[in-house]
Tab-separated table of C-alpha atoms in Angstrom:
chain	number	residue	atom	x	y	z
A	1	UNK	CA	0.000	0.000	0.000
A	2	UNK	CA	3.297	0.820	-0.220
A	3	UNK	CA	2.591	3.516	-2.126
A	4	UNK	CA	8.266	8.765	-0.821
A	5	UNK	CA	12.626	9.324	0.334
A	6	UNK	CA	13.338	6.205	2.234
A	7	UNK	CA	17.388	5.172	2.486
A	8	UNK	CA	18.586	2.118	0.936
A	9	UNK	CA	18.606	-1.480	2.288
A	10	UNK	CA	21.821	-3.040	1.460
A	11	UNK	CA	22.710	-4.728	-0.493
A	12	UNK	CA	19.383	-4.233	-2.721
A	13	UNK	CA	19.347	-1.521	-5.436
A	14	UNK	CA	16.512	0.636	-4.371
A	15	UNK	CA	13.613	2.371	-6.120
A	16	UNK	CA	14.538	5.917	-7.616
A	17	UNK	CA	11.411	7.480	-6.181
A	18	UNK	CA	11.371	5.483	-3.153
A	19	UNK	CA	14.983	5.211	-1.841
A	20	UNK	CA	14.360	3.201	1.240
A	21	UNK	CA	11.951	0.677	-0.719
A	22	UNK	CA	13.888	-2.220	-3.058
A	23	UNK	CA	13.154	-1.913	-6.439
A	24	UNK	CA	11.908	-5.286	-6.447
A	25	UNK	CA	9.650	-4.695	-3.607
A	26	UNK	CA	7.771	-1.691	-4.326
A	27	UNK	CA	4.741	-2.746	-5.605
A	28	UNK	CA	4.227	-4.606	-2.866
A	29	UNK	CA	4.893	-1.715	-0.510
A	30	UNK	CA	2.805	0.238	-2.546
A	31	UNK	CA	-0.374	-1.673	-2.121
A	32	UNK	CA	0.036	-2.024	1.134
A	33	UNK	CA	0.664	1.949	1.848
A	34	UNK	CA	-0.939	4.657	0.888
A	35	UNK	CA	-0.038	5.675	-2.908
A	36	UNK	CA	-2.002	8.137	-3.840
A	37	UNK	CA	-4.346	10.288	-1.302
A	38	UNK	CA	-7.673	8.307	-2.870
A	39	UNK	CA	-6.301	4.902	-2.168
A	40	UNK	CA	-7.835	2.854	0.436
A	41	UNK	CA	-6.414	2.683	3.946
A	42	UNK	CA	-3.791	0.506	4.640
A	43	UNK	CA	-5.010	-2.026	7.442
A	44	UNK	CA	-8.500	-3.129	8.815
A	45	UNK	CA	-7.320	-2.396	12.312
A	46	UNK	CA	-8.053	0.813	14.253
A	47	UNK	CA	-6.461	3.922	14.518
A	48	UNK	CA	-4.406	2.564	17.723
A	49	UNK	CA	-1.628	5.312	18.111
A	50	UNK	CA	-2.609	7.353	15.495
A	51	UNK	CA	-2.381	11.336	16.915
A	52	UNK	CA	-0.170	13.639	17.020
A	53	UNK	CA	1.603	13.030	19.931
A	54	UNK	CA	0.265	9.262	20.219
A	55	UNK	CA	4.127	8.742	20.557
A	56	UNK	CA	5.664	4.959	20.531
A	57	UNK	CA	3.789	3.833	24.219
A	58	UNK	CA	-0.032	3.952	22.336
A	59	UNK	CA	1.265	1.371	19.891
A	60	UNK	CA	0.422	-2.539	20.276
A	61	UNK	CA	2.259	-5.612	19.277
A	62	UNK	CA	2.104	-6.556	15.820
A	63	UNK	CA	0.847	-9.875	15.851
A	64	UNK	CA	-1.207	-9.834	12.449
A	65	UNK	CA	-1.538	-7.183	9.570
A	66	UNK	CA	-4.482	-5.671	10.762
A	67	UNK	CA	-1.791	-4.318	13.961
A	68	UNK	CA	-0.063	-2.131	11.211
A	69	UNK	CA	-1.911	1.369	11.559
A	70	UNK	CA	0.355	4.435	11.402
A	71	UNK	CA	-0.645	8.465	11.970
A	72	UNK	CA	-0.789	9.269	8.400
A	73	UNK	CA	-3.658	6.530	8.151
A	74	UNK	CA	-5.959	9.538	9.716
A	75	UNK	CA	-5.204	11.622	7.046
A	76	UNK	CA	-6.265	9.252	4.420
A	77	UNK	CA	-9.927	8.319	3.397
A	78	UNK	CA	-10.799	5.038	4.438
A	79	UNK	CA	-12.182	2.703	2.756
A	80	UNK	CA	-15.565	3.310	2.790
A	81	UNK	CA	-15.371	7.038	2.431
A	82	UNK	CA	-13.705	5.919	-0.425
A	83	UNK	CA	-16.529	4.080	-1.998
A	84	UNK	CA	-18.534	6.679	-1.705
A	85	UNK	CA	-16.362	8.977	-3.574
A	86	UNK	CA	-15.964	6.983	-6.090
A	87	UNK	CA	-19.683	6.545	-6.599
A	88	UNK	CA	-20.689	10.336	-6.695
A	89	UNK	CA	-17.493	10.420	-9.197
A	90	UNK	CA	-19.142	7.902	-11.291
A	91	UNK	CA	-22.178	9.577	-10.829
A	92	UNK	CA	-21.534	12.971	-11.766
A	93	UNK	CA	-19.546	11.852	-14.875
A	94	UNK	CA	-22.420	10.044	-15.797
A	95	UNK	CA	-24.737	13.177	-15.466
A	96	UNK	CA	-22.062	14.972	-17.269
A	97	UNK	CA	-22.453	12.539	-20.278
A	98	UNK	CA	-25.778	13.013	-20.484
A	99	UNK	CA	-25.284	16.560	-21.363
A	100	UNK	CA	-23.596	15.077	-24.418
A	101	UNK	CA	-26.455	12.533	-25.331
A	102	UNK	CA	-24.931	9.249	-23.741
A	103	UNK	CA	-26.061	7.076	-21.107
A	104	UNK	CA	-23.399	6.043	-19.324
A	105	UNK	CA	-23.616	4.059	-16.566
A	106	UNK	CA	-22.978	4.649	-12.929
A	107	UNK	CA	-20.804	2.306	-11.364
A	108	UNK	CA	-21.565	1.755	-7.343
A	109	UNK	CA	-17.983	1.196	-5.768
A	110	UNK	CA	-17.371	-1.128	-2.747
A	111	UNK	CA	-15.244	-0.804	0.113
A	112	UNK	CA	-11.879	-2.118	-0.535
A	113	UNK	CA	-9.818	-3.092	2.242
A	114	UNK	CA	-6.197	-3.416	1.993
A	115	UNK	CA	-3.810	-6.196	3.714
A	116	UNK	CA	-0.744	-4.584	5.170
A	117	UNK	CA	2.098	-5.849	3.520
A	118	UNK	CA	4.606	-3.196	4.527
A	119	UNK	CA	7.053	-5.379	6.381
A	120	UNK	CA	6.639	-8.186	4.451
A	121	UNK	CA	4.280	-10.790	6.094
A	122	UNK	CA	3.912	-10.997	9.588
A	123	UNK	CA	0.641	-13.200	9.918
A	124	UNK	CA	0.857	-16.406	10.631
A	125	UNK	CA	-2.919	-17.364	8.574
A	126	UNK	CA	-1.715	-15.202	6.006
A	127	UNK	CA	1.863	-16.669	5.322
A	128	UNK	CA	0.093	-20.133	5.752
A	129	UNK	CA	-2.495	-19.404	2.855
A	130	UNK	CA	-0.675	-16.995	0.931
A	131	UNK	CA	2.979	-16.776	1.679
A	132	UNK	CA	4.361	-13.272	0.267
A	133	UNK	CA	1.945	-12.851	-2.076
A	134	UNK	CA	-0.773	-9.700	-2.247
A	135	UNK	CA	-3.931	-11.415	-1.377
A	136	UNK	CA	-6.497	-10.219	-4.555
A	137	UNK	CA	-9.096	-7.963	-3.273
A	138	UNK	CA	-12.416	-8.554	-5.194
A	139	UNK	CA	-12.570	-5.176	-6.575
A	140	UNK	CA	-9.519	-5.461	-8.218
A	141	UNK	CA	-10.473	-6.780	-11.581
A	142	UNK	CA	-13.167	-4.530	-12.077
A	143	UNK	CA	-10.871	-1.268	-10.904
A	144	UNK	CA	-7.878	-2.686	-13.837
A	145	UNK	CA	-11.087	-2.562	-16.450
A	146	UNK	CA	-12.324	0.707	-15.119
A	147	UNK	CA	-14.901	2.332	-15.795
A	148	UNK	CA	-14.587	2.524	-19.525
A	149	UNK	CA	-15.671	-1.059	-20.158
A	150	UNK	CA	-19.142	0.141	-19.199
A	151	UNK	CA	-19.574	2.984	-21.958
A	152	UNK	CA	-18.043	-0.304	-24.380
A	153	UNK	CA	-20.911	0.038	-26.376
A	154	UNK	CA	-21.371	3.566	-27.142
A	155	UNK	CA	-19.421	5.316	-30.011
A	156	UNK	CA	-15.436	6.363	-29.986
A	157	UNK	CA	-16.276	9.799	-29.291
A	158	UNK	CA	-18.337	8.968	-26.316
A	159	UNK	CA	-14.812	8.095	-25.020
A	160	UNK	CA	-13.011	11.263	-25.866
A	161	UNK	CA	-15.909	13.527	-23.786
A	162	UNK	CA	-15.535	10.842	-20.802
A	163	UNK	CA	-11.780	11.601	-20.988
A	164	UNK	CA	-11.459	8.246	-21.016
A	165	UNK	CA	-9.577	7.729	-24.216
A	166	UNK	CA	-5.610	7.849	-24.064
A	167	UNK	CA	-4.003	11.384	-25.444
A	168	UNK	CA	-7.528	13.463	-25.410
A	169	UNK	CA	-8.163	13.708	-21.465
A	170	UNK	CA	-7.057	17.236	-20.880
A	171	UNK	CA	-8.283	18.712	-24.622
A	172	UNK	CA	-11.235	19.710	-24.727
A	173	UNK	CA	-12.760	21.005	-27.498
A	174	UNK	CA	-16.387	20.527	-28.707
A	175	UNK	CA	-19.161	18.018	-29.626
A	176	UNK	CA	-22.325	18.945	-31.503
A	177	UNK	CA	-21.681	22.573	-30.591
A	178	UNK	CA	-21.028	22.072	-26.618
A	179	UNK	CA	-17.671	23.059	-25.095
A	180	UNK	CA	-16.161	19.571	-23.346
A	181	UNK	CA	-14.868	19.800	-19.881
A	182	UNK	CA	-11.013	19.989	-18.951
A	183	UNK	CA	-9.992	16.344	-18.578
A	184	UNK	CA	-13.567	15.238	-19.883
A	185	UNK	CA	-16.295	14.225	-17.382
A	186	UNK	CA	-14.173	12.318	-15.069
A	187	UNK	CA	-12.111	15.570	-14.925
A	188	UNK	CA	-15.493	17.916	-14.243
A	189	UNK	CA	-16.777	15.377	-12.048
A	190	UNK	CA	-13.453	15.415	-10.362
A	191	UNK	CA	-13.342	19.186	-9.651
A	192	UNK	CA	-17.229	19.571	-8.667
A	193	UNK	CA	-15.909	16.669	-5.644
A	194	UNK	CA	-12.889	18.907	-4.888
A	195	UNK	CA	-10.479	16.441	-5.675
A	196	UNK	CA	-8.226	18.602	-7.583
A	197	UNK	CA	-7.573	20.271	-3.597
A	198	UNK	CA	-6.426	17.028	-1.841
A	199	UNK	CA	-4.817	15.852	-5.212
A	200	UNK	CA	-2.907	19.424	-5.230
A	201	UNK	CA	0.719	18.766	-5.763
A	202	UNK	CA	1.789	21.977	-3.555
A	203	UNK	CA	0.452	20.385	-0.491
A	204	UNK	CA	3.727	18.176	-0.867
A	205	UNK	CA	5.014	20.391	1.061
A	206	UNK	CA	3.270	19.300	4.037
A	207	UNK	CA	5.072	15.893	3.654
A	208	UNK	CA	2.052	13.095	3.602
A	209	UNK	CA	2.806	10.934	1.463
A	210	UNK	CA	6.196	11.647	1.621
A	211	UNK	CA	6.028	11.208	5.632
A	212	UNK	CA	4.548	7.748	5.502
A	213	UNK	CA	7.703	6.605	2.582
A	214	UNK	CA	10.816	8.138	4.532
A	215	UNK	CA	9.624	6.864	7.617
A	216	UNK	CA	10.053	3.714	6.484
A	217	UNK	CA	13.451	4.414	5.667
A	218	UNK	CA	14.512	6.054	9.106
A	219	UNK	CA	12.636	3.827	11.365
A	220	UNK	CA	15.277	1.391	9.829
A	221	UNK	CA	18.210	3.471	10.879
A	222	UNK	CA	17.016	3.207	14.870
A	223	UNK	CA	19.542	1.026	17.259
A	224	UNK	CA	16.247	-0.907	17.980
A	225	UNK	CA	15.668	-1.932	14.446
A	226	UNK	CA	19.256	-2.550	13.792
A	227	UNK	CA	19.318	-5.152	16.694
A	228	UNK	CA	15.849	-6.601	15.771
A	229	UNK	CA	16.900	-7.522	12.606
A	230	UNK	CA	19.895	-9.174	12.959
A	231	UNK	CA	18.086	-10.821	15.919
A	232	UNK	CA	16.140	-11.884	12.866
A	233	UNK	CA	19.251	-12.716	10.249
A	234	UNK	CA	19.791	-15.083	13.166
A	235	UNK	CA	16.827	-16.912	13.747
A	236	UNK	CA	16.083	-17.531	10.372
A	237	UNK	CA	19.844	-18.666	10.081
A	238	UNK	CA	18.415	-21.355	12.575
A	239	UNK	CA	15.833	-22.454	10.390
A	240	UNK	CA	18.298	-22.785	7.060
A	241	UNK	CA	17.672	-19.849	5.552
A	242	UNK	CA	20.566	-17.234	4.512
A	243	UNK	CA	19.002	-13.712	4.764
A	244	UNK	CA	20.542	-10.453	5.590
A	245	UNK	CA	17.453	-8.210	5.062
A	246	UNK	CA	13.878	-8.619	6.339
A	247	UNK	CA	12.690	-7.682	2.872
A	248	UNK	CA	14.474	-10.568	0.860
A	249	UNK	CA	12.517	-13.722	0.982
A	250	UNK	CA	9.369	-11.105	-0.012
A	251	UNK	CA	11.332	-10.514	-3.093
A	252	UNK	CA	12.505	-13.481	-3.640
A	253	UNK	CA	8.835	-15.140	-3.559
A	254	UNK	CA	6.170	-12.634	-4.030
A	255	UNK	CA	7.230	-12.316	-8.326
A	256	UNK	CA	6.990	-16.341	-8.535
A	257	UNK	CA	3.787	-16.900	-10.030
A	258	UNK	CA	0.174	-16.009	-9.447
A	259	UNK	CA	0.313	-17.418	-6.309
A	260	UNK	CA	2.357	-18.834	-3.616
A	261	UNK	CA	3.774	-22.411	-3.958
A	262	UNK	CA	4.676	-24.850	-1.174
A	263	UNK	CA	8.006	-23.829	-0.319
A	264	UNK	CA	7.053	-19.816	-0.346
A	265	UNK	CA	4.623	-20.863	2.480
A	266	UNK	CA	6.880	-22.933	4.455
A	267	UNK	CA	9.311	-19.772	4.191
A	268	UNK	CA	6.738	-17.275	5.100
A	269	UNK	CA	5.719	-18.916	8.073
A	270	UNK	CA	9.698	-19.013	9.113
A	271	UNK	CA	10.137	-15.779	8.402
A	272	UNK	CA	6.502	-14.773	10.659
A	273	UNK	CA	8.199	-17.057	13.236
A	274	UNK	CA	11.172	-15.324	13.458
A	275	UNK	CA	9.298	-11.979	13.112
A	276	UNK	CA	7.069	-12.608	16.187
A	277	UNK	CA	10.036	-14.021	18.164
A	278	UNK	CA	12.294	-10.700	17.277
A	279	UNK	CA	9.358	-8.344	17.581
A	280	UNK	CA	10.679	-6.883	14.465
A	281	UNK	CA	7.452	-5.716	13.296
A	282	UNK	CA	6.588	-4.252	16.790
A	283	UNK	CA	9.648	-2.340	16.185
A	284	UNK	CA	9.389	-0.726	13.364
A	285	UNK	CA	5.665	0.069	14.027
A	286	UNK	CA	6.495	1.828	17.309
A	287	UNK	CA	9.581	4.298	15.512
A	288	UNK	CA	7.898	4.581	12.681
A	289	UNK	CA	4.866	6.113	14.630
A	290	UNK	CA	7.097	8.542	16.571
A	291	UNK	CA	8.502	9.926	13.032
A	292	UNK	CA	4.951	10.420	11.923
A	293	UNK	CA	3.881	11.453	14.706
A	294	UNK	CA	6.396	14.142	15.382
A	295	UNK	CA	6.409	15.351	11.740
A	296	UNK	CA	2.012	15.537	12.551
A	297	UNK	CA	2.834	17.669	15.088
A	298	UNK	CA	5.513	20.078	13.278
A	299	UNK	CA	3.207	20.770	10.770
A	300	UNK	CA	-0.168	20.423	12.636
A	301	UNK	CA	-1.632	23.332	10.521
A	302	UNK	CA	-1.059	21.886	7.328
A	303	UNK	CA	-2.363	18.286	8.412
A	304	UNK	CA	-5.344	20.420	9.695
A	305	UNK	CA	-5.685	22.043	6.090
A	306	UNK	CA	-5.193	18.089	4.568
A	307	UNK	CA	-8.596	16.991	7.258
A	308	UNK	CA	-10.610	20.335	5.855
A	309	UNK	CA	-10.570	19.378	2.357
A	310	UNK	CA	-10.766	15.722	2.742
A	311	UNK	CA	-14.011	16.637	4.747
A	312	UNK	CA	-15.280	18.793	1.902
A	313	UNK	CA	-14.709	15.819	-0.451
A	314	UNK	CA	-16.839	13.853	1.780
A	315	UNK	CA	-19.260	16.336	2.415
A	316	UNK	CA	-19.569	16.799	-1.831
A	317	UNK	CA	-19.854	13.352	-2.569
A	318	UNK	CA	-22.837	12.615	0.048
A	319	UNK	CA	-24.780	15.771	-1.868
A	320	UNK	CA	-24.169	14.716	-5.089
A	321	UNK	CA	-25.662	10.927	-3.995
A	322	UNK	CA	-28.893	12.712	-2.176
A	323	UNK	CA	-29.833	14.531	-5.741
């Protein structure tokens, strides 16, 4: 979710946007983090530590994904707010088309809830049943097709005014004499919501996204880390496996396939073993949540300006439903 500075493990080569992430693990760490501002949130626990302030004491053991909740996970929608974002989206490009002479059809999102996987697995049901591998949410299909499959009948140009077709979402123009939006109906749709606000590049300076990514990266550079992990190396030494890196056997495995095979689950549930045994997880958890939580509090205005138009996404999406 997963998903931005973060240092480099050794001896990996590490993502060019996301420093502290292996290139061959971030996808993985991007579907388990955060991503983009719309994505959904990144656990199904609570919000267990989660203010500014919360510091490392508010944080429980991670015994299972759901345990994974950091501060920024307040400033994100979850993932029912979400759905019904997505829905008045769908709706108001639909009313939007309609303008044009095309019924396009609304699509009614789910919620989507995301399993953590941003230290790897540290489940034991999970690395029994799926070993490293993203567990498939059901809406996934259906988001890959969006929601262009549904107009799949209509004419090419229906595409072009839904800004749905590749090279003519921000032209404009015309169509039978009426001006089309900026970025098509999706784009109207999308500034009638207010999403252009919490999508607005120059709140990068506040540091969200960038926040949950780099404190990935420095939680790792904390004594306690240091000596979790090679408590870690050790253990899964024991079990006759050669790792120097809590990442590896995730990118060793999780690329293997559609799915996990035999040996990536016997692996997994080593590697949750040692995990549990290290409290590696609970480690990085705990200092990553002071780092958010500190930078929350440094820039408590900003965070406050993030909440405001989040809540006026929310508040647009509910009134475009009720007409």
């Amino acid at each position: 979710m997963t998903t931005v500075g973060r240092r480099p493990i050794p001896p990996h080569r590490a993502h060019p946007l996301y420093p502290g992430v292996p290139l061959q693990y971030t996808r993985l760490v991007i579907a388990a983090g955060v991503g983009t501002l719309l994505l959904t949130g990144c656990s199904e626990g609570g919000q267990e530590g989660a203010g500014a302030g919360g510091g490392s004491s508010a944080v429980r053991d991670v015994v299972t994904e759901a345990d994974i909740v950091l501060p920024v996970s307040a400033y994100l929608f979850t993932p029912e707010q979400q759905a019904v974002i997505d829905t008045a989206h769908s709706t108001l490009a639909s009313d939007c088309m309609k303008r044009f002479g095309f019924d396009w059809p609304v699509k009614k999102a789910e919620p989507v809830k995301v399993v953590s996987r941003r230290y790897g697995v540290v489940g034991e049901k999970i690395a029994a049943e799926h070993g490293y591998h993203v567990i498939p949410s059901p809406g996934d299909k259906e988001h890959a097709e969006g929601a262009v499959s549904s107009g799949a009948k209509l004419p090419p140009e229906a595409y072009i005014i839904y800004g749905a077709k590749s090279g003519k979402t921000g032209a404009g123009g015309s169509y039978q004499g009426k001006e089309i939006p900026q970025g098509g109906c999706i784009g109207e749709a999308g500034r009638k919501l207010g999403l252009d606000k919490v999508q607005d590049p120059a709140k990068g300076k506040i540091g969200l996204l960038s926040i949950d990514y780099s404190s990935f990266g420095k939680a790792q550079e904390t004594p306690e880390f240091k000596k979790a992990q090679n408590e870690w190396v050790a253990c899964m030494k024991k079990s006759g496996y050669q790792h120097t890196a809590f990442l590896q056997p995730a990118e060793k495995y999780a690329a293997q396939g559609n799915s996990a095979s035999p040996e990536e689950k016997v692996v997994a549930k080593a590697d949750v073993k040692c995990k549990q045994e290290t409290k590696l997880a609970t480690v990085l958890v705990r200092a990553e949540t002071q780092i958010q939580n500190d930078y929350i509090e440094q820039n408590a205005a900003g965070f406050a300006e993030i909440k405001k138009d989040q809540g006026a996404v929310i508040k647009s999406a509910n009134e475009a439903l009720a007409n």
